[in-house]
Amino acid sequence: MREVDQAVAFLRTRLPAAPELALVLGSGLGGLADQMEDTVIIPYREVPGFPLSTAPGHAGRFVAGRLGGKNVLCMQGRFHYYEGHDMAAIALPVRVFKALGCRALVLTNAAGGVNWDFNVGDFMLITDHINFMGANPLRGENDDTIGPRFCDMTHVYDPGLQQVALQAAAAQNLVLRKGVYLGYMGPSFETPAEIRAFRTLGADAVGMSTVPEAIAASHCGLPVLGLSLITNMAAGMAGKRLSGDEVIEIANARGVVFQQLVKGIVAAL
Ligand code: HPA
């Protein structure tokens, strides 16, 4: 049996209901899972073929349940390329979501602001991305039953889902910026010169996740909504050094508002 099918078969025995929506909760944003009702918790280590998540601020488990009136399957913690995981391992949960029948994938992350108009604590709707990770989850043999060898990337971040997100944010009087997310391999933060280069290339925010999952979702035909929380201004912009602790601190401080936003979006999806 394929890895995807094994994981799907296992999850079907544990899930309370077929999930409609899938959510990936980024650094410091895992608290959203606490807002869910009728939850069932499934640690990744129990799922066949799943690696362990080691990143700080990431719990490493699925939380299934109800959020905003929908059956949701949430990843509380994700797999990052910088942890040493293969791109294939990062793509696996996305393919599992698709096979379980999810109709959309909401990807959230903490990111550094590259656009000078942004501020720490801002929320950004990802309209497109730049893959600067030097790797692609679709490299290697293609499984034609999952998606095509050469995958179109014109509308990775679904325009219809973006509209829903903008309306849900407006309904809560929250400003939702729009921008291009640049995926950086990490785990070192960028240099100020890299940030200047990325701005010239058209990036508005930079982070170390999301891009591989979005590519895998595009490949298997799962519409994506991407949301970033700007936890810091990127290297060289704020006249101070960057730290992972600060990222988690800001993510926690803005966590409640971010959770309300995502909950509102999920309810409207
Ligand atoms: N760079 C890369 N990833 C990040 C950052 C950053 O400044 N902030 C949060 N994740």
Coordinates of C-alpha atoms and ligand atoms in Angstrom, one line a residue:
M1 CA 0.0 0.0 0.0
R2 CA 1.2 3.5 -0.7
E3 CA 2.3 5.7 2.3
V4 CA -0.6 8.0 1.7
D5 CA -3.1 5.2 1.7
Q6 CA -1.7 3.7 4.9
A7 CA -1.9 7.0 6.8
V8 CA -5.5 7.6 5.4
A9 CA -6.6 4.1 6.4
F10 CA -5.3 4.6 9.9
L11 CA -6.8 8.1 10.3
R12 CA -10.2 6.9 9.1
T13 CA -10.3 4.5 12.1
R14 CA -9.6 7.4 14.5
L15 CA -11.4 10.4 13.1
P16 CA -14.8 11.3 14.5
A17 CA -16.1 12.5 11.1
A18 CA -14.9 13.1 7.6
P19 CA -13.0 16.4 7.6
E20 CA -14.2 19.2 5.4
L21 CA -11.3 21.5 5.9
A22 CA -7.6 21.0 6.9
L23 CA -5.6 23.5 8.9
V24 CA -1.9 23.7 9.5
L25 CA -1.0 25.8 12.5
G26 CA 2.3 27.6 12.4
S27 CA 4.8 28.6 15.1
G28 CA 3.1 29.8 18.3
L29 CA -0.3 29.5 16.5
G30 CA -1.2 26.1 17.8
G31 CA -3.6 27.5 20.4
L32 CA -6.3 27.6 17.8
A33 CA -6.7 23.8 18.4
D34 CA -7.9 24.7 22.0
Q35 CA -10.8 26.5 20.5
M36 CA -12.1 23.4 18.8
E37 CA -14.9 21.3 20.1
D38 CA -15.4 17.5 20.3
T39 CA -11.7 17.0 19.7
V40 CA -9.9 13.8 19.1
I41 CA -6.1 14.0 19.3
I42 CA -3.8 11.9 17.2
P43 CA 0.0 12.3 17.8
Y44 CA 2.0 12.1 14.5
R45 CA 4.1 9.3 16.0
E46 CA 1.0 7.0 15.8
V47 CA 0.4 7.7 12.1
P48 CA 2.0 5.2 9.8
G49 CA 4.8 6.9 7.7
F50 CA 4.8 10.2 9.7
P51 CA 8.0 11.6 11.1
L52 CA 8.2 13.5 14.4
S53 CA 7.9 17.3 14.5
T54 CA 10.7 18.9 16.5
A55 CA 10.3 22.6 15.9
P56 CA 9.8 24.8 19.0
G57 CA 6.2 26.0 19.4
H58 CA 5.0 22.9 17.5
A59 CA 3.0 20.2 19.3
G60 CA 3.3 17.4 16.8
R61 CA -0.2 16.1 16.5
F62 CA -3.4 16.1 14.6
V63 CA -6.4 17.6 16.4
A64 CA -9.7 16.7 14.7
G65 CA -13.0 18.3 15.8
R66 CA -15.4 21.1 15.1
L67 CA -14.4 24.7 14.5
G68 CA -16.7 27.5 13.2
G69 CA -19.4 24.8 12.6
K70 CA -17.1 22.7 10.3
N71 CA -15.5 19.4 10.7
V72 CA -11.8 20.3 10.7
L73 CA -8.6 18.4 10.8
C74 CA -5.8 20.4 12.2
M75 CA -2.0 19.9 12.3
Q76 CA -0.9 21.3 15.6
G77 CA 2.7 21.6 14.4
R78 CA 4.1 21.0 11.0
F79 CA 7.2 19.5 9.4
H80 CA 9.9 21.9 8.2
Y81 CA 12.6 21.3 5.7
Y82 CA 15.2 22.9 8.1
E83 CA 14.5 20.1 10.6
G84 CA 16.0 17.7 8.1
H85 CA 12.8 16.2 6.9
D86 CA 12.6 15.2 3.2
M87 CA 10.3 17.2 1.1
A88 CA 8.3 14.0 0.6
A89 CA 7.5 13.9 4.4
I90 CA 6.3 17.5 4.2
A91 CA 4.0 16.7 1.2
L92 CA 2.6 13.6 2.9
P93 CA 0.0 15.2 5.2
V94 CA -1.2 17.4 2.4
R95 CA -1.9 14.3 0.2
V96 CA -3.6 12.7 3.2
F97 CA -5.9 15.7 3.6
K98 CA -6.9 15.5 -0.1
A99 CA -7.5 11.7 0.1
L100 CA -9.6 12.2 3.2
G101 CA -11.9 14.5 1.2
C102 CA -10.9 17.9 2.5
R103 CA -12.0 20.7 0.1
A104 CA -9.6 23.3 1.2
L105 CA -6.3 23.6 3.1
V106 CA -5.6 26.6 5.4
L107 CA -1.8 27.1 5.9
T108 CA -0.7 29.5 8.6
N109 CA 2.7 30.6 9.6
A110 CA 4.8 33.1 11.5
A111 CA 6.8 35.3 9.0
G112 CA 9.2 38.2 8.9
G113 CA 8.0 41.4 7.3
V114 CA 9.9 42.4 4.2
N115 CA 7.5 45.1 3.0
W116 CA 8.4 48.4 4.7
D117 CA 4.6 49.2 5.0
F118 CA 4.1 46.2 7.3
N119 CA 4.3 46.2 11.1
V120 CA 4.9 43.6 13.7
G121 CA 1.6 41.9 14.6
D122 CA 0.1 42.4 11.1
F123 CA -1.8 39.6 9.4
M124 CA -1.0 38.9 5.8
L125 CA -3.1 37.0 3.2
I126 CA -0.7 35.1 1.0
T127 CA -1.5 35.9 -2.7
D128 CA 1.5 34.1 -4.2
H129 CA 4.8 32.7 -3.2
I130 CA 8.5 32.6 -4.3
N131 CA 10.1 29.2 -3.7
F132 CA 13.6 30.1 -2.5
M133 CA 14.1 26.9 -0.6
G134 CA 16.2 25.2 -3.3
A135 CA 14.0 22.2 -3.2
N136 CA 10.6 21.0 -4.5
P137 CA 8.4 18.3 -3.0
L138 CA 7.5 17.1 -6.5
R139 CA 11.1 16.2 -7.4
G140 CA 11.5 12.5 -8.2
E141 CA 9.2 10.0 -9.7
N142 CA 5.7 11.4 -10.2
D143 CA 2.6 9.5 -9.0
D144 CA 0.1 10.3 -11.9
T145 CA -2.8 9.2 -9.7
I146 CA -2.0 12.2 -7.4
G147 CA -1.2 14.9 -9.9
P148 CA 0.5 15.7 -13.2
R149 CA 4.3 15.6 -13.7
F150 CA 4.4 19.3 -14.5
C151 CA 2.0 21.1 -12.2
D152 CA 0.4 24.4 -13.0
M153 CA 1.1 27.0 -10.3
T154 CA -0.9 30.0 -11.6
H155 CA -3.5 30.0 -8.8
V156 CA -1.9 28.2 -5.9
Y157 CA -3.6 30.5 -3.4
D158 CA -7.2 30.1 -4.4
P159 CA -8.8 33.5 -5.5
G160 CA -12.2 32.5 -4.2
L161 CA -10.8 31.5 -0.8
Q162 CA -8.9 34.8 -0.7
Q163 CA -12.1 36.7 -1.1
V164 CA -13.7 34.8 1.7
A165 CA -10.8 35.6 4.0
L166 CA -10.8 39.3 3.2
Q167 CA -14.5 39.5 3.9
A168 CA -14.2 37.5 7.2
A169 CA -11.4 39.9 8.3
A170 CA -13.4 42.9 7.4
A171 CA -16.4 41.6 9.3
Q172 CA -14.1 41.5 12.4
N173 CA -12.7 45.0 11.6
L174 CA -9.2 43.4 11.2
V175 CA -6.8 44.6 8.6
L176 CA -5.6 41.8 6.4
R177 CA -2.6 42.8 4.3
K178 CA -1.9 41.0 1.0
G179 CA 1.4 39.9 -0.1
V180 CA 3.9 37.5 -1.6
Y181 CA 5.5 35.0 0.8
L182 CA 9.1 33.9 0.1
G183 CA 10.1 30.5 1.4
Y184 CA 13.6 30.4 2.8
M185 CA 15.3 27.1 3.7
G186 CA 16.6 28.2 7.2
P187 CA 17.2 27.5 9.9
S188 CA 19.5 30.5 10.0
F189 CA 17.5 33.7 9.6
E190 CA 18.3 35.7 6.4
T191 CA 21.0 38.3 6.2
P192 CA 20.1 42.0 5.6
A193 CA 21.5 41.7 2.1
E194 CA 19.3 38.7 1.4
I195 CA 16.3 40.6 2.7
R196 CA 17.1 43.6 0.4
A197 CA 17.4 41.1 -2.5
F198 CA 14.1 39.4 -1.6
R199 CA 12.3 42.8 -1.5
T200 CA 13.6 43.6 -5.0
L201 CA 12.4 40.2 -6.1
G202 CA 8.9 41.0 -5.0
A203 CA 8.6 39.4 -1.5
D204 CA 6.5 41.0 1.2
A205 CA 7.2 38.4 3.9
V206 CA 9.7 35.7 4.5
G207 CA 9.4 32.4 6.3
M208 CA 10.7 28.8 6.5
S209 CA 7.5 26.8 5.8
T210 CA 4.3 26.8 3.8
V211 CA 5.8 26.7 0.3
P212 CA 6.3 23.0 0.1
E213 CA 2.8 22.3 1.4
A214 CA 1.3 24.7 -1.0
I215 CA 3.1 23.1 -3.9
A216 CA 2.0 19.6 -2.8
A217 CA -1.6 20.9 -2.5
S218 CA -1.5 22.5 -6.0
H219 CA -0.3 19.2 -7.4
C220 CA -3.1 17.1 -5.9
G221 CA -5.8 19.8 -6.6
L222 CA -6.4 21.0 -3.1
P223 CA -7.3 24.7 -2.9
V224 CA -5.0 26.6 -0.5
L225 CA -5.6 29.6 1.7
G226 CA -2.3 31.1 3.2
L227 CA -2.2 33.4 6.2
S228 CA 1.0 34.9 7.8
L229 CA 1.4 36.6 11.1
I230 CA 4.2 39.1 10.9
T231 CA 6.1 38.4 14.1
N232 CA 9.1 40.6 13.3
M233 CA 10.5 42.9 10.7
A234 CA 13.0 40.9 8.7
A235 CA 16.8 41.1 9.2
G236 CA 18.3 44.5 9.0
M237 CA 15.0 46.4 9.1
A238 CA 14.4 47.0 12.8
G239 CA 18.0 47.8 13.9
K240 CA 18.2 44.8 16.1
R241 CA 19.1 41.1 16.0
L242 CA 16.4 38.4 15.4
S243 CA 15.6 35.5 17.7
G244 CA 13.3 32.5 17.5
D245 CA 12.1 33.3 21.0
E246 CA 10.9 36.7 19.8
V247 CA 8.9 35.0 17.0
I248 CA 7.2 32.7 19.5
E249 CA 6.6 35.6 21.9
I250 CA 4.8 37.8 19.3
A251 CA 2.9 34.8 17.9
N252 CA 1.6 34.1 21.4
A253 CA 0.8 37.8 22.0
R254 CA -1.2 38.1 18.8
G255 CA -2.4 34.5 19.0
V256 CA -5.9 35.2 20.3
V257 CA -6.7 37.7 17.6
F258 CA -5.2 35.5 15.0
Q259 CA -7.3 32.6 16.2
Q260 CA -10.5 34.7 16.0
L261 CA -9.6 35.6 12.5
V262 CA -9.0 32.0 11.4
K263 CA -12.1 30.8 13.2
G264 CA -14.1 33.5 11.3
I265 CA -12.6 32.4 8.0
V266 CA -13.3 28.8 8.7
A267 CA -16.9 29.5 9.5
A268 CA -17.3 31.4 6.2
L269 CA -15.5 28.8 4.0
Ligands
HPA1 N1 12.7 34.9 8.6 C1 12.4 33.7 8.4 N2 11.4 33.0 9.0 C2 10.7 33.7 9.9 C3 11.0 35.0 10.3 C4 12.0 35.7 9.6 O1 12.3 36.9 9.8 N3 10.1 35.4 11.2 C5 9.3 34.3 11.5 N4 9.7 33.2 10.7

